[in-house]
PDB file of C-alpha atoms in Angstrom:
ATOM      1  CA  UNK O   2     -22.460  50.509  36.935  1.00 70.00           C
ATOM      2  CA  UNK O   3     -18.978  50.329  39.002  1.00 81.00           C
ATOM      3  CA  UNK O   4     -16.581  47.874  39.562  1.00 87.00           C
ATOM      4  CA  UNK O   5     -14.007  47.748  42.561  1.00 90.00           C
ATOM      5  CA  UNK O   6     -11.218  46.323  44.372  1.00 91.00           C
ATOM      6  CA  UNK O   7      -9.297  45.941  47.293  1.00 93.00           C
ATOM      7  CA  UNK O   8      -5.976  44.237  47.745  1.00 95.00           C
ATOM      8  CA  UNK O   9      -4.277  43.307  50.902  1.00 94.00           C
ATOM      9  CA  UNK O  10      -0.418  43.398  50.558  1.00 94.00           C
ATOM     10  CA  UNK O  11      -0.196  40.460  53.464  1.00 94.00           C
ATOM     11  CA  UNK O  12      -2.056  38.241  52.622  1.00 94.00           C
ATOM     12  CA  UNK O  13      -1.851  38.693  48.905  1.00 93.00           C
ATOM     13  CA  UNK O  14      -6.093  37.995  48.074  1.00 95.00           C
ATOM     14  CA  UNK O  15      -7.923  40.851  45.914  1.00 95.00           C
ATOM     15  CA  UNK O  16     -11.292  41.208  46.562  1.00 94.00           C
ATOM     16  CA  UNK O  17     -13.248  42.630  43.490  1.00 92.00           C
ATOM     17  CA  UNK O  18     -16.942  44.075  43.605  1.00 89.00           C
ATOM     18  CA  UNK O  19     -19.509  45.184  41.094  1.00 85.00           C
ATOM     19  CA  UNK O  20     -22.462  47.716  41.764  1.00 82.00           C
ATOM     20  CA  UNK O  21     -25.317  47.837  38.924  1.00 76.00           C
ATOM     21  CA  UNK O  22     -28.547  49.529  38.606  1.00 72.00           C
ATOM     22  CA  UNK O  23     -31.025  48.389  39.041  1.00 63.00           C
ATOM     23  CA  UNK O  24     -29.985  45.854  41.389  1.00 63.00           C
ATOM     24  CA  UNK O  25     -30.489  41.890  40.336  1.00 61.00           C
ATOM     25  CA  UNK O  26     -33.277  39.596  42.249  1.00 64.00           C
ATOM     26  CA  UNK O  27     -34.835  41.735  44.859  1.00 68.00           C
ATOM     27  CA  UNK O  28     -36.558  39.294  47.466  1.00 71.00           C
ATOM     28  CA  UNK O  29     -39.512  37.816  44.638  1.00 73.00           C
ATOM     29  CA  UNK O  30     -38.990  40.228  42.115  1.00 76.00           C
ATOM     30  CA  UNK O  31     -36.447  38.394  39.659  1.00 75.00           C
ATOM     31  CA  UNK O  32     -39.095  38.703  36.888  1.00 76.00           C
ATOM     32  CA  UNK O  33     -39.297  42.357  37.179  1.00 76.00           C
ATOM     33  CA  UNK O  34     -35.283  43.127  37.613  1.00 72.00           C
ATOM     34  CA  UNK O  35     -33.222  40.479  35.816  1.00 73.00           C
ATOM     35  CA  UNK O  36     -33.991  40.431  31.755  1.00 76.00           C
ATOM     36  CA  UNK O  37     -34.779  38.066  29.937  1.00 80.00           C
ATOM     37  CA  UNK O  38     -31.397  36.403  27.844  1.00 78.00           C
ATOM     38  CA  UNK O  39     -30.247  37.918  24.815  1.00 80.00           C
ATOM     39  CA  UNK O  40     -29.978  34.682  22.724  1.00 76.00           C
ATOM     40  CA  UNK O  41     -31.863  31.394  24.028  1.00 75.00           C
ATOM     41  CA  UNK O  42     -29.715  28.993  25.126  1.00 77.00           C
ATOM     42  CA  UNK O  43     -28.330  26.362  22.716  1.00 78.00           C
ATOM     43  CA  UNK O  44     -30.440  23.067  21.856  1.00 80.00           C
ATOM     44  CA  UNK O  45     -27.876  20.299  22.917  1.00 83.00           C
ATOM     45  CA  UNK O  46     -26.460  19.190  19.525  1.00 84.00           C
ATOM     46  CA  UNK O  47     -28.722  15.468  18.332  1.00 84.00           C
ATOM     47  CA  UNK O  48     -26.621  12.575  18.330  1.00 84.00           C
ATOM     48  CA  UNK O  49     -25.220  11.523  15.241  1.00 83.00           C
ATOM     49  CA  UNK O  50     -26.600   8.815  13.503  1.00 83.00           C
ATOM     50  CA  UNK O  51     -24.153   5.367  14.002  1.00 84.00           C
ATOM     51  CA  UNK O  52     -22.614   5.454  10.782  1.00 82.00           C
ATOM     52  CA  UNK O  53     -21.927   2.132   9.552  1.00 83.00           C
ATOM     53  CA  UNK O  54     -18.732   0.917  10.364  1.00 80.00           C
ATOM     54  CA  UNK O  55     -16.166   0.679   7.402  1.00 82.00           C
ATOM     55  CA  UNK O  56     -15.564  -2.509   5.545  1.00 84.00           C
ATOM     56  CA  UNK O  57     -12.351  -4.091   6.110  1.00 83.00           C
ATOM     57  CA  UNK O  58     -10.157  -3.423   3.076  1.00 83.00           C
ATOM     58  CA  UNK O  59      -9.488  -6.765   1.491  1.00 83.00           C
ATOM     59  CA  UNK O  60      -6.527  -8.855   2.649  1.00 82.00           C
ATOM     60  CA  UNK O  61      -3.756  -8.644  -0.036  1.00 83.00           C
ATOM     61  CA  UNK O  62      -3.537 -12.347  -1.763  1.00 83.00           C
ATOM     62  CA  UNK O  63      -0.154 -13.441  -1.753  1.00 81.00           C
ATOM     63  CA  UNK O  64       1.235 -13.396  -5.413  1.00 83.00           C
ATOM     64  CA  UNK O  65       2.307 -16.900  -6.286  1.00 84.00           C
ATOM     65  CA  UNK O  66       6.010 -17.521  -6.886  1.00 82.00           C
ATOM     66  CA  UNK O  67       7.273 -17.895 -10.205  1.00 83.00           C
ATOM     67  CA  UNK O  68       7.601 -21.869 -11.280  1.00 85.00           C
ATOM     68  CA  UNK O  69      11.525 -22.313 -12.437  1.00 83.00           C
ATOM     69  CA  UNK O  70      11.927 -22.618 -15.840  1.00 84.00           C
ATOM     70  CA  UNK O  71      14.039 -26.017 -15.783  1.00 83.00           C
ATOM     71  CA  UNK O  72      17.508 -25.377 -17.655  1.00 85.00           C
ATOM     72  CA  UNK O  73      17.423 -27.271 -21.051  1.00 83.00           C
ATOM     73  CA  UNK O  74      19.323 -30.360 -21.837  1.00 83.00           C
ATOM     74  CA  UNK O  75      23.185 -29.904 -22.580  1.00 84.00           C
ATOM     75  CA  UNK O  76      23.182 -30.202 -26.401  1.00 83.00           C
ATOM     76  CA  UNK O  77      25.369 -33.404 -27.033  1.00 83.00           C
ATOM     77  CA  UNK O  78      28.900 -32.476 -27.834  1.00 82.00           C
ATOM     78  CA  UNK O  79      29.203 -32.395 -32.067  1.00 82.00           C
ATOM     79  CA  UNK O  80      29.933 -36.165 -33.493  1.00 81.00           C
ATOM     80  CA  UNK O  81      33.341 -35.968 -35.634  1.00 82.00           C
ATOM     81  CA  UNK O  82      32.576 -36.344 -39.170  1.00 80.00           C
ATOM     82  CA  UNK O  83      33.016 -39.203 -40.523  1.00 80.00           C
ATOM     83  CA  UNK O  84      35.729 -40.243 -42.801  1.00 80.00           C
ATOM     84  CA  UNK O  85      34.723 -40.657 -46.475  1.00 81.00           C
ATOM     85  CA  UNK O  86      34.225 -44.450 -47.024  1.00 80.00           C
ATOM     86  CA  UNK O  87      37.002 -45.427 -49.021  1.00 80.00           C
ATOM     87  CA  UNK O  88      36.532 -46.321 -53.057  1.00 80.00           C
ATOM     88  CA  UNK O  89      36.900 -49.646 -53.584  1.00 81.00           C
ATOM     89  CA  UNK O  90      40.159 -50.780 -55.035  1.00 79.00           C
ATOM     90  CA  UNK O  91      39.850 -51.266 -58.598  1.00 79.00           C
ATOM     91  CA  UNK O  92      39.927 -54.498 -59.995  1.00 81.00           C
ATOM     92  CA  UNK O  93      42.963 -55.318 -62.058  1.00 80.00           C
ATOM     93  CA  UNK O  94      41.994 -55.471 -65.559  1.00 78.00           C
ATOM     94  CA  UNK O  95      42.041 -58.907 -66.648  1.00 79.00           C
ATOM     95  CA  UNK O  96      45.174 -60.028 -68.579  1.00 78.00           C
ATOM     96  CA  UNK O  97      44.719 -60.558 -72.107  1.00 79.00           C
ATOM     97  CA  UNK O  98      44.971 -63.850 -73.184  1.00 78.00           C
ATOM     98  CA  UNK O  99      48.091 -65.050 -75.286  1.00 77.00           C
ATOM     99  CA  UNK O 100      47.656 -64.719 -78.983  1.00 77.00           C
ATOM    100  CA  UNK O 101      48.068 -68.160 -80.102  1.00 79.00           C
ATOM    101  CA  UNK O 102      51.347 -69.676 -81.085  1.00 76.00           C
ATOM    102  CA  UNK O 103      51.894 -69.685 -85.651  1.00 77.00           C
ATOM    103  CA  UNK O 104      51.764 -72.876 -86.468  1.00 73.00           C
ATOM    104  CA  UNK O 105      54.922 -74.341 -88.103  1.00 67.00           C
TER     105      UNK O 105
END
């Protein structure tokens, strides 16, 4: 086997040849002079099967807002206490009666 080359300074193009033994397709006899291949040649790869396409992830439910808690009543400013009733005014104690007069 013997490889080659040739390259031309002006126009800047290599040339490159190969000699082998014995030579390739000889007018008809390409069975005879070019082996077979080394490995067969590849099966084109099956098509995958469609795999089903994905389920949409669920759509995120909006969380409700929060009802207000309503502010409780203002607690109604304390009454003042109320001043003790007063007692009753006493009664004045009935005045005795006069003793009788002696008699003379």
């Amino acid at each position: 086997m013997g490889f080659g080359y040739a390259y031309n300074e002006t126009t800047k193009v290599v040339d490159v040849a190969q000699n082998i033994s014995p030579p390739g397709n000889i007018s008809g006899q390409y069975a005879d002079n070019v082996p077979p291949l080394v490995s067969p040649e590849p099966a084109p790869a099956p098509a995958p099967a469609p795999a089903p396409a994905p389920e949409p992830a669920p759509a995120p439910e909006p969380t409700p807002a929060p009802e207000p808690t309503p502010e409780p009543a203002p607690a109604p400013a304390p009454a003042p206490a109320p001043a003790p009733a007063p007692a009753p005014a006493p009664t004045p104690a009935p005045a005795p009666a006069p003793a009788p007069a002696p008699a003379p």
